[in-house]
Amino acid sequence: MGYFITLEGVEGSGKSTLIQNLKEFVGSIGREVIVTREPGGIDISEQIRSVILDTKNTKMDGRTEALLYAAARRQHLVERIIPSLQEGKVVLCDRFIDSSLAYQGYARELGIDEVLSINEFAIGSFMPDLTIYLDLDPEIGLSRIRKNKGREVNRLDLEEIHFHKKVREGYEAVIKRFPERIVTVDANQEFNKVFADVKEVFLDRAKEIFN
Ligand code: TYD
């Protein structure tokens, strides 16, 4: 049986590094595991990603943005996520539907319900088995990004701090809707402690995959 875990959080919350560490950990307990990301993960969705995140696309309308994320998600789901789960793999995904709800639904003010409904068209009733939300003050996240010079800067990174604060509030609203599925981890701690907390959540919530 496969198991689908998503990681969520504001920019600079450490998702990408944590997901790689979690991958090694899941592999070390004998499960086949893949890491993927949104928007992207596969060819067509990476092409959509480059349109969405292109810093030149300053004219992009909020609904266009939300639809493109949903389109990239659909293709990623059918081409990569579902087949991997059917092969019994653990799938770790850097961002998924909750990013759309927090960024487009709440921060862009399109409405969480509206964005949920276009995503329902894209992915049906398919949802992650578990979502780990890395909670961090976006001021700290953005200052981490500025220090990490190798990281690409995308169109959403260029938004004002006010936008990123709204993203965090958006995640808080999304967690209230899906309290069973989403578990919060405090990302404002030393990296090893954050990873220890992520592992603990995984071991506690994903017990069924060890049977
Ligand atoms: P990425 O470089 O992957 O950023 P990060 O390392 O922070 O995950 O860029 C993805 C950007 O797209 C990020 O700013 C969050 C945003 N996003 C949305 O606004 N909606 C979505 O549905 C998804 C998946 C991402």
Short mmCIF file of C-alpha atoms and ligand atoms in Angstrom, two decimals:
data_model
loop_
_atom_site.label_atom_id
_atom_site.label_comp_id
_atom_site.label_asym_id
_atom_site.label_seq_id
_atom_site.Cartn_x
_atom_site.Cartn_y
_atom_site.Cartn_z
CA MET A 1 0.00 0.00 0.00
CA GLY A 2 1.34 3.44 -0.92
CA TYR A 3 1.26 6.45 1.34
CA PHE A 4 1.08 10.09 0.27
CA ILE A 5 2.73 12.78 2.42
CA THR A 6 2.89 16.48 1.56
CA LEU A 7 5.05 19.19 3.14
CA GLU A 8 3.79 22.74 3.31
CA GLY A 9 5.05 26.08 4.60
CA VAL A 10 6.04 29.64 3.75
CA GLU A 11 9.18 30.40 1.71
CA GLY A 12 12.36 29.49 3.58
CA SER A 13 10.70 27.09 6.00
CA GLY A 14 13.20 24.38 5.05
CA LYS A 15 10.83 22.04 3.19
CA SER A 16 13.27 21.00 0.48
CA THR A 17 16.04 19.92 2.85
CA LEU A 18 13.65 18.26 5.29
CA ILE A 19 11.99 16.29 2.53
CA GLN A 20 15.36 14.89 1.40
CA ASN A 21 16.19 13.88 4.97
CA LEU A 22 12.76 12.31 5.40
CA LYS A 23 13.27 10.42 2.16
CA GLU A 24 16.49 8.87 3.51
CA PHE A 25 14.78 8.01 6.76
CA VAL A 26 11.78 6.34 5.06
CA GLY A 27 14.19 4.44 2.80
CA SER A 28 16.21 3.30 5.82
CA ILE A 29 13.16 1.58 7.29
CA GLY A 30 12.79 -0.44 4.13
CA ARG A 31 10.11 1.43 2.18
CA GLU A 32 10.41 2.46 -1.43
CA VAL A 33 10.08 6.23 -1.53
CA ILE A 34 10.07 9.05 -4.07
CA VAL A 35 10.36 12.81 -3.65
CA THR A 36 8.53 15.15 -5.97
CA ARG A 37 7.41 18.78 -5.95
CA GLU A 38 4.73 21.19 -7.06
CA PRO A 39 4.36 22.99 -9.29
CA GLY A 40 6.36 20.56 -11.40
CA GLY A 41 7.52 17.02 -10.79
CA ILE A 42 7.10 15.87 -14.40
CA ASP A 43 7.72 17.36 -17.82
CA ILE A 44 4.36 18.98 -18.63
CA SER A 45 3.99 20.35 -15.10
CA GLU A 46 7.56 21.71 -15.12
CA GLN A 47 6.66 23.56 -18.33
CA ILE A 48 3.59 25.03 -16.63
CA ARG A 49 5.79 25.89 -13.63
CA SER A 50 8.12 27.95 -15.77
CA VAL A 51 5.18 30.03 -17.02
CA ILE A 52 3.77 30.56 -13.52
CA LEU A 53 7.04 31.47 -11.85
CA ASP A 54 8.62 33.52 -14.64
CA THR A 55 9.54 36.89 -13.10
CA LYS A 56 8.61 38.53 -16.44
CA ASN A 57 4.96 37.48 -16.09
CA THR A 58 3.99 40.41 -13.89
CA LYS A 59 0.61 40.70 -15.66
CA MET A 60 -0.61 37.29 -14.56
CA ASP A 61 -4.12 37.43 -13.19
CA GLY A 62 -4.83 35.65 -9.88
CA ARG A 63 -7.38 33.23 -11.36
CA THR A 64 -5.05 32.37 -14.24
CA GLU A 65 -2.39 31.60 -11.66
CA ALA A 66 -4.76 29.39 -9.64
CA LEU A 67 -5.89 27.52 -12.77
CA LEU A 68 -2.32 26.92 -13.90
CA TYR A 69 -1.36 25.50 -10.50
CA ALA A 70 -4.42 23.25 -10.63
CA ALA A 71 -3.56 22.13 -14.19
CA ALA A 72 0.03 21.33 -13.20
CA ARG A 73 -1.33 19.41 -10.19
CA ARG A 74 -3.71 17.32 -12.30
CA GLN A 75 -1.00 16.18 -14.68
CA HIS A 76 1.42 15.48 -11.83
CA LEU A 77 -1.22 13.44 -10.02
CA VAL A 78 -2.16 11.19 -12.92
CA GLU A 79 1.31 10.82 -14.35
CA ARG A 80 3.41 10.46 -11.24
CA ILE A 81 1.69 10.40 -7.87
CA ILE A 82 -1.08 7.85 -8.47
CA PRO A 83 1.12 5.36 -10.40
CA SER A 84 3.78 5.52 -7.65
CA LEU A 85 1.18 4.92 -4.94
CA GLN A 86 -0.19 2.01 -6.94
CA GLU A 87 3.30 0.51 -6.97
CA GLY A 88 3.22 0.71 -3.17
CA LYS A 89 5.67 3.58 -2.82
CA VAL A 90 5.71 6.30 -0.20
CA VAL A 91 5.35 9.61 -2.08
CA LEU A 92 6.79 12.75 -0.47
CA CYS A 93 5.64 15.92 -2.19
CA ASP A 94 7.01 19.43 -1.64
CA ARG A 95 3.72 21.46 -1.67
CA PHE A 96 0.30 20.31 -2.92
CA ILE A 97 -3.30 21.57 -2.71
CA ASP A 98 -2.86 23.47 0.58
CA SER A 99 -0.38 25.82 -1.14
CA SER A 100 -3.12 26.80 -3.59
CA LEU A 101 -5.61 27.30 -0.76
CA ALA A 102 -3.19 29.45 1.28
CA TYR A 103 -1.51 31.40 -1.57
CA GLN A 104 -4.27 31.81 -4.17
CA GLY A 105 -7.35 31.24 -2.00
CA TYR A 106 -6.38 33.35 0.99
CA ALA A 107 -3.36 35.57 0.19
CA ARG A 108 -4.54 36.44 -3.35
CA GLU A 109 -8.07 36.70 -1.96
CA LEU A 110 -9.70 34.44 -4.54
CA GLY A 111 -11.46 32.59 -1.71
CA ILE A 112 -10.52 29.27 -0.15
CA ASP A 113 -13.83 27.70 -1.28
CA GLU A 114 -13.40 28.89 -4.86
CA VAL A 115 -9.86 27.55 -5.11
CA LEU A 116 -10.93 24.32 -3.42
CA SER A 117 -13.62 23.88 -6.06
CA ILE A 118 -11.26 24.24 -9.05
CA ASN A 119 -8.91 21.83 -7.34
CA GLU A 120 -11.75 19.39 -6.84
CA PHE A 121 -12.20 19.48 -10.60
CA ALA A 122 -8.47 18.82 -11.00
CA ILE A 123 -7.95 16.07 -8.43
CA GLY A 124 -11.43 14.84 -7.46
CA SER A 125 -11.59 13.64 -3.88
CA PHE A 126 -7.94 12.61 -3.87
CA MET A 127 -6.14 14.09 -0.84
CA PRO A 128 -2.82 13.45 0.95
CA ASP A 129 -2.81 10.83 3.72
CA LEU A 130 -0.77 13.23 5.84
CA THR A 131 0.37 16.85 5.53
CA ILE A 132 3.19 18.29 7.61
CA TYR A 133 3.00 22.07 7.91
CA LEU A 134 6.29 23.78 8.81
CA ASP A 135 5.24 26.87 10.68
CA LEU A 136 7.59 29.86 10.51
CA ASP A 137 7.38 33.65 10.68
CA PRO A 138 7.83 34.67 7.01
CA GLU A 139 10.30 37.42 8.02
CA ILE A 140 12.63 34.66 9.26
CA GLY A 141 11.94 32.52 6.17
CA LEU A 142 12.75 35.32 3.75
CA SER A 143 15.91 36.27 5.60
CA ARG A 144 17.04 32.61 5.35
CA ILE A 145 16.42 32.75 1.58
CA ARG A 146 18.45 35.93 1.21
CA LYS A 147 21.38 34.19 2.90
CA ASN A 148 21.04 31.16 0.61
CA LYS A 149 22.40 32.83 -2.53
CA GLY A 150 22.29 29.70 -4.73
CA ARG A 151 18.50 29.50 -4.58
CA GLU A 152 16.49 30.68 -7.61
CA VAL A 153 14.28 33.72 -6.97
CA ASN A 154 10.80 33.30 -8.43
CA ARG A 155 7.82 35.58 -9.09
CA LEU A 156 6.16 34.76 -5.76
CA ASP A 157 9.36 35.37 -3.78
CA LEU A 158 9.23 38.94 -5.07
CA GLU A 159 5.91 39.65 -3.33
CA GLU A 160 5.97 42.05 -0.37
CA ILE A 161 6.35 40.70 3.15
CA HIS A 162 2.67 41.55 3.70
CA PHE A 163 1.74 38.89 1.12
CA HIS A 164 3.85 36.23 2.85
CA LYS A 165 2.26 37.11 6.19
CA LYS A 166 -1.12 36.55 4.59
CA VAL A 167 0.08 33.20 3.28
CA ARG A 168 0.82 32.16 6.86
CA GLU A 169 -2.64 33.29 7.97
CA GLY A 170 -4.02 31.39 4.99
CA TYR A 171 -2.34 28.19 6.17
CA GLU A 172 -3.86 28.74 9.62
CA ALA A 173 -7.31 28.95 8.03
CA VAL A 174 -6.65 25.82 5.93
CA ILE A 175 -5.53 23.85 9.02
CA LYS A 176 -8.85 24.68 10.69
CA ARG A 177 -10.62 23.05 7.75
CA PHE A 178 -8.50 19.92 7.69
CA PRO A 179 -7.40 19.43 11.31
CA GLU A 180 -7.17 15.64 10.99
CA ARG A 181 -4.92 15.61 7.97
CA ILE A 182 -2.54 18.53 8.70
CA VAL A 183 0.01 18.41 11.54
CA THR A 184 1.98 21.55 12.44
CA VAL A 185 5.71 21.45 13.23
CA ASP A 186 7.52 24.51 14.60
CA ALA A 187 10.18 25.37 11.98
CA ASN A 188 11.74 28.11 14.10
CA GLN A 189 14.11 25.68 15.82
CA GLU A 190 17.52 24.29 15.11
CA PHE A 191 17.38 22.11 11.97
CA ASN A 192 18.01 18.79 13.78
CA LYS A 193 15.15 19.49 16.15
CA VAL A 194 12.77 20.33 13.30
CA PHE A 195 13.76 17.09 11.56
CA ALA A 196 13.30 15.11 14.79
CA ASP A 197 9.78 16.55 15.09
CA VAL A 198 8.99 15.72 11.45
CA LYS A 199 10.16 12.12 12.00
CA GLU A 200 8.05 11.85 15.12
CA VAL A 201 4.94 13.01 13.27
CA PHE A 202 5.69 10.55 10.48
CA LEU A 203 6.21 7.61 12.85
CA ASP A 204 3.09 8.46 14.81
CA ARG A 205 0.73 9.12 11.90
CA ALA A 206 1.96 6.74 9.23
CA LYS A 207 1.94 3.65 11.49
CA GLU A 208 -0.33 1.76 9.12
CA ILE A 209 2.38 1.56 6.46
CA PHE A 210 4.62 -0.51 8.71
CA ASN A 211 2.12 -3.35 9.02
P1 TYD B 1 9.40 27.04 -5.29
O1 TYD B 1 10.63 27.56 -5.91
O2 TYD B 1 9.13 25.56 -5.40
O3 TYD B 1 9.32 27.58 -3.83
P2 TYD B 1 9.48 26.88 -2.44
O4 TYD B 1 10.91 26.47 -2.36
O5 TYD B 1 9.11 27.97 -1.49
O6 TYD B 1 8.50 25.73 -2.41
O7 TYD B 1 8.18 27.85 -5.90
C1 TYD B 1 6.90 27.54 -5.71
C2 TYD B 1 6.14 28.83 -5.49
O8 TYD B 1 4.79 28.64 -5.91
C3 TYD B 1 6.08 29.22 -4.04
O9 TYD B 1 6.21 30.63 -3.95
C4 TYD B 1 4.69 28.84 -3.62
C5 TYD B 1 3.91 28.96 -4.86
N1 TYD B 1 2.73 28.07 -4.98
C6 TYD B 1 1.45 28.63 -5.02
O10 TYD B 1 1.30 29.86 -4.91
N2 TYD B 1 0.38 27.81 -5.18
C7 TYD B 1 0.50 26.45 -5.32
O11 TYD B 1 -0.50 25.73 -5.49
C8 TYD B 1 1.83 25.90 -5.28
C9 TYD B 1 2.03 24.41 -5.43
C10 TYD B 1 2.91 26.75 -5.11
#
